[in-house]
PDB file of C-alpha atoms in Angstrom:
ATOM      1  CA  SER I   1     103.631  90.061 100.447  1.00 50.00           C
ATOM      2  CA  SER I   2     101.776  93.437 100.448  1.00 50.00           C
ATOM      3  CA  LEU I   3     100.061  93.494 103.297  1.00 50.00           C
ATOM      4  CA  PHE I   4     102.933  92.899 105.011  1.00 50.00           C
ATOM      5  CA  CYS I   5     103.876  95.377 103.647  1.00 54.00           C
ATOM      6  CA  THR I   6     101.250  97.474 105.613  1.00 52.00           C
ATOM      7  CA  LYS I   7     100.815  95.576 108.761  1.00 52.00           C
ATOM      8  CA  ARG I   8     104.375  96.135 109.423  1.00 52.00           C
ATOM      9  CA  ALA I   9     103.842 100.010 108.628  1.00 49.00           C
ATOM     10  CA  VAL I  10     100.529 100.004 110.482  1.00 51.00           C
ATOM     11  CA  ALA I  11     102.023  97.350 113.391  1.00 52.00           C
ATOM     12  CA  SER I  12     104.784 100.561 115.040  1.00 51.00           C
ATOM     13  CA  SER I  13     104.525 104.080 114.820  1.00 56.00           C
ATOM     14  CA  ARG I  14     108.962 103.931 115.522  1.00 58.00           C
ATOM     15  CA  PRO I  15     111.122 102.863 112.346  1.00 58.00           C
ATOM     16  CA  PRO I  16     112.498  99.588 112.852  1.00 54.00           C
ATOM     17  CA  PRO I  17     115.539  98.622 114.389  1.00 57.00           C
ATOM     18  CA  PRO I  18     118.198  98.381 111.638  1.00 58.00           C
ATOM     19  CA  SER I  19     119.219  95.168 110.580  1.00 65.00           C
ATOM     20  CA  PRO I  20     119.311  93.360 107.150  1.00 65.00           C
ATOM     21  CA  SER I  21     116.183  91.712 107.077  1.00 70.00           C
ATOM     22  CA  ALA I  22     114.743  94.712 107.653  1.00 66.00           C
ATOM     23  CA  GLU I  23     116.204  96.755 104.723  1.00 70.00           C
ATOM     24  CA  ARG I  24     115.493  93.449 102.619  1.00 70.00           C
ATOM     25  CA  ALA I  25     111.878  94.203 103.713  1.00 68.00           C
ATOM     26  CA  ALA I  26     111.880  97.958 103.155  1.00 67.00           C
ATOM     27  CA  ARG I  27     113.391  97.324  99.962  1.00 69.00           C
ATOM     28  CA  ARG I  28     111.190  94.433  98.431  1.00 68.00           C
ATOM     29  CA  CYS I  29     108.126  97.403 100.035  1.00 64.00           C
ATOM     30  CA  GLN I  30     109.268 100.039  97.932  1.00 66.00           C
ATOM     31  CA  SER I  31     109.820  97.876  95.131  1.00 62.00           C
ATOM     32  CA  MET I  32     105.767  96.596  95.301  1.00 60.00           C
ATOM     33  CA  ALA I  33     104.951 100.365  95.539  1.00 57.00           C
ATOM     34  CA  ARG I  34     106.823 101.235  92.511  1.00 61.00           C
ATOM     35  CA  SER I  35     105.397  98.048  90.358  1.00 69.00           C
ATOM     36  CA  SER I  36     102.311  98.946  91.408  1.00 79.00           C
ATOM     37  CA  LEU I  37     102.807 102.788  90.546  1.00 84.00           C
ATOM     38  CA  PHE I  38     103.937 101.832  86.786  1.00 84.00           C
ATOM     39  CA  PRO I  39     100.562  99.955  85.364  1.00 85.00           C
ATOM     40  CA  ALA I  40      98.327 103.511  87.830  1.00 86.00           C
ATOM     41  CA  VAL I  41     100.483 105.777  85.399  1.00 89.00           C
ATOM     42  CA  LEU I  42      99.357 104.070  82.237  1.00 90.00           C
ATOM     43  CA  LEU I  43      96.640 103.427  83.218  1.00 91.00           C
ATOM     44  CA  ALA I  44      95.549 106.933  84.017  1.00 92.00           C
ATOM     45  CA  ALA I  45      97.169 107.620  80.461  1.00 93.00           C
ATOM     46  CA  ALA I  46      95.636 105.856  78.541  1.00 93.00           C
ATOM     47  CA  ALA I  47      92.045 107.171  80.040  1.00 92.00           C
ATOM     48  CA  ALA I  48      93.468 110.867  79.845  1.00 90.00           C
ATOM     49  CA  LEU I  49      94.070 109.921  75.611  1.00 90.00           C
ATOM     50  CA  ALA I  50      90.049 107.971  75.750  1.00 87.00           C
ATOM     51  CA  VAL I  51      88.845 111.686  77.103  1.00 86.00           C
ATOM     52  CA  HIS I  52      90.876 113.474  74.083  1.00 84.00           C
ATOM     53  CA  GLY I  53      89.449 111.219  71.495  1.00 82.00           C
ATOM     54  CA  LEU I  54      86.405 111.112  73.480  1.00 81.00           C
ATOM     55  CA  ALA I  55      85.991 115.013  73.791  1.00 80.00           C
ATOM     56  CA  GLN I  56      86.582 115.028  68.939  1.00 77.00           C
ATOM     57  CA  ALA I  57      83.601 113.093  68.931  1.00 78.00           C
ATOM     58  CA  PHE I  58      81.376 115.674  70.186  1.00 76.00           C
ATOM     59  CA  VAL I  59      81.014 119.067  68.137  1.00 74.00           C
ATOM     60  CA  PRO I  60      79.443 122.528  69.911  1.00 76.00           C
ATOM     61  CA  ALA I  61      76.047 123.463  69.898  1.00 77.00           C
ATOM     62  CA  PRO I  62      75.732 125.928  66.395  1.00 80.00           C
ATOM     63  CA  GLN I  63      76.013 129.296  66.920  1.00 85.00           C
ATOM     64  CA  PRO I  64      72.618 131.448  66.247  1.00 82.00           C
ATOM     65  CA  ALA I  65      73.465 133.885  62.986  1.00 75.00           C
ATOM     66  CA  PRO I  66      74.227 137.231  63.542  1.00 70.00           C
ATOM     67  CA  ALA I  67      70.866 139.964  62.731  1.00 62.00           C
ATOM     68  CA  LEU I  68      71.713 141.553  59.501  1.00 55.00           C
ATOM     69  CA  ARG I  69      70.736 145.252  59.843  1.00 59.00           C
ATOM     70  CA  GLY I  70      68.101 147.211  58.419  1.00 53.00           C
ATOM     71  CA  GLY I  71      65.289 145.676  55.719  1.00 57.00           C
ATOM     72  CA  VAL I  72      68.213 142.793  54.321  1.00 59.00           C
ATOM     73  CA  SER I  73      66.540 140.265  57.290  1.00 64.00           C
ATOM     74  CA  SER I  74      63.241 141.124  56.194  1.00 69.00           C
ATOM     75  CA  VAL I  75      64.356 140.815  51.873  1.00 69.00           C
ATOM     76  CA  ALA I  76      65.895 137.270  52.880  1.00 71.00           C
ATOM     77  CA  ALA I  77      63.001 136.294  54.232  1.00 72.00           C
ATOM     78  CA  ALA I  78      60.664 136.757  52.318  1.00 71.00           C
ATOM     79  CA  VAL I  79      63.207 135.273  49.401  1.00 69.00           C
ATOM     80  CA  ALA I  80      63.042 132.261  51.663  1.00 71.00           C
ATOM     81  CA  ALA I  81      59.616 131.968  52.256  1.00 69.00           C
ATOM     82  CA  ALA I  82      59.271 132.423  48.270  1.00 67.00           C
ATOM     83  CA  GLY I  83      60.665 129.460  47.315  1.00 64.00           C
ATOM     84  CA  VAL I  84      59.323 127.367  49.875  1.00 64.00           C
ATOM     85  CA  PRO I  85      56.281 126.338  46.622  1.00 64.00           C
ATOM     86  CA  LEU I  86      58.910 125.474  44.199  1.00 60.00           C
ATOM     87  CA  ALA I  87      60.607 122.746  46.697  1.00 59.00           C
ATOM     88  CA  ALA I  88      57.155 121.244  47.569  1.00 65.00           C
ATOM     89  CA  SER I  89      56.541 120.911  43.976  1.00 68.00           C
ATOM     90  CA  ALA I  90      60.087 118.662  42.674  1.00 67.00           C
ATOM     91  CA  ALA I  91      59.478 115.528  40.060  1.00 72.00           C
ATOM     92  CA  ASP I  92      58.468 112.755  42.811  1.00 73.00           C
ATOM     93  CA  GLU I  93      59.694 110.593  39.967  1.00 78.00           C
ATOM     94  CA  LEU I  94      58.285 106.136  40.166  1.00 76.00           C
ATOM     95  CA  LEU I  95      61.493 104.201  41.010  1.00 72.00           C
ATOM     96  CA  ALA I  96      61.358 100.342  39.495  1.00 71.00           C
ATOM     97  CA  TYR I  97      61.865  98.717  42.816  1.00 73.00           C
ATOM     98  CA  ASN I  98      62.468  94.529  41.720  1.00 68.00           C
ATOM     99  CA  MET I  99      61.255  93.361  45.433  1.00 69.00           C
ATOM    100  CA  ALA I 100      57.947  95.210  45.684  1.00 72.00           C
ATOM    101  CA  GLY I 101      56.351  91.075  44.959  1.00 77.00           C
ATOM    102  CA  GLU I 102      55.706  90.321  41.280  1.00 80.00           C
ATOM    103  CA  TRP I 103      58.087  87.733  39.337  1.00 84.00           C
ATOM    104  CA  THR I 104      60.475  89.601  37.432  1.00 85.00           C
ATOM    105  CA  SER I 105      63.108  87.756  34.438  1.00 89.00           C
ATOM    106  CA  THR I 106      65.559  88.845  36.982  1.00 87.00           C
ATOM    107  CA  PHE I 107      63.938  86.841  39.772  1.00 88.00           C
ATOM    108  CA  ILE I 108      63.448  83.944  38.111  1.00 92.00           C
ATOM    109  CA  ALA I 109      67.051  83.638  36.410  1.00 95.00           C
ATOM    110  CA  GLY I 110      68.389  84.469  40.288  1.00 94.00           C
ATOM    111  CA  TYR I 111      66.434  81.624  41.874  1.00 94.00           C
ATOM    112  CA  PHE I 112      67.724  78.847  39.742  1.00 97.00           C
ATOM    113  CA  ILE I 113      71.323  80.085  39.239  1.00 98.00           C
ATOM    114  CA  LEU I 114      72.117  81.325  42.691  1.00 97.00           C
ATOM    115  CA  THR I 115      69.967  77.317  44.112  1.00 98.00           C
ATOM    116  CA  LEU I 116      72.025  75.776  41.197  1.00 98.00           C
ATOM    117  CA  GLY I 117      75.451  76.987  42.380  1.00 98.00           C
ATOM    118  CA  TYR I 118      74.751  75.931  45.838  1.00 98.00           C
ATOM    119  CA  THR I 119      73.769  72.867  45.736  1.00 98.00           C
ATOM    120  CA  ALA I 120      76.644  72.526  43.589  1.00 98.00           C
ATOM    121  CA  VAL I 121      79.030  73.856  46.227  1.00 98.00           C
ATOM    122  CA  ALA I 122      76.934  71.373  48.702  1.00 98.00           C
ATOM    123  CA  PHE I 123      78.076  68.322  46.508  1.00 97.00           C
ATOM    124  CA  VAL I 124      81.632  69.021  45.292  1.00 97.00           C
ATOM    125  CA  SER I 125      82.621  69.905  49.064  1.00 96.00           C
ATOM    126  CA  TYR I 126      80.636  65.837  50.131  1.00 96.00           C
ATOM    127  CA  LEU I 127      82.868  64.463  47.510  1.00 96.00           C
ATOM    128  CA  VAL I 128      85.713  66.168  48.398  1.00 96.00           C
ATOM    129  CA  LEU I 129      84.811  65.437  52.733  1.00 95.00           C
ATOM    130  CA  THR I 130      84.403  62.065  51.123  1.00 95.00           C
ATOM    131  CA  LYS I 131      87.429  61.441  49.848  1.00 94.00           C
ATOM    132  CA  LEU I 132      89.623  62.774  52.219  1.00 92.00           C
ATOM    133  CA  LYS I 133      87.476  60.367  54.481  1.00 90.00           C
ATOM    134  CA  ILE I 134      86.747  63.662  57.342  1.00 88.00           C
ATOM    135  CA  ILE I 135      82.912  61.867  57.191  1.00 84.00           C
TER     136      ILE I 135
END
């Protein structure tokens, strides 16, 4: 139907003679143009909202800090450099990592609890399904 509208518009450069069927065809072409306009506007609005939302996800690059006047910047740099060795000598604590390969009581208890629990769930499921004659 839209192909009919474009062929009719291209076929002749002069306006068609006024007839009821020509007026209906013109109205149909206009309504088809209008019906395709709404989805296009809706798609453009959705794209604009998506671009606006994505633009907020990105932040501008950090601006360089303004240079301090006089000797203040050299004093700040000296204090920062003096604090580096203190930060490097922070306490390194050993954390008890349970999954390093050793057998612990928690590992053994968890093994039996989970194994027996999953076996019980499977057995009860089997009983229910056979009682309901599903399997």
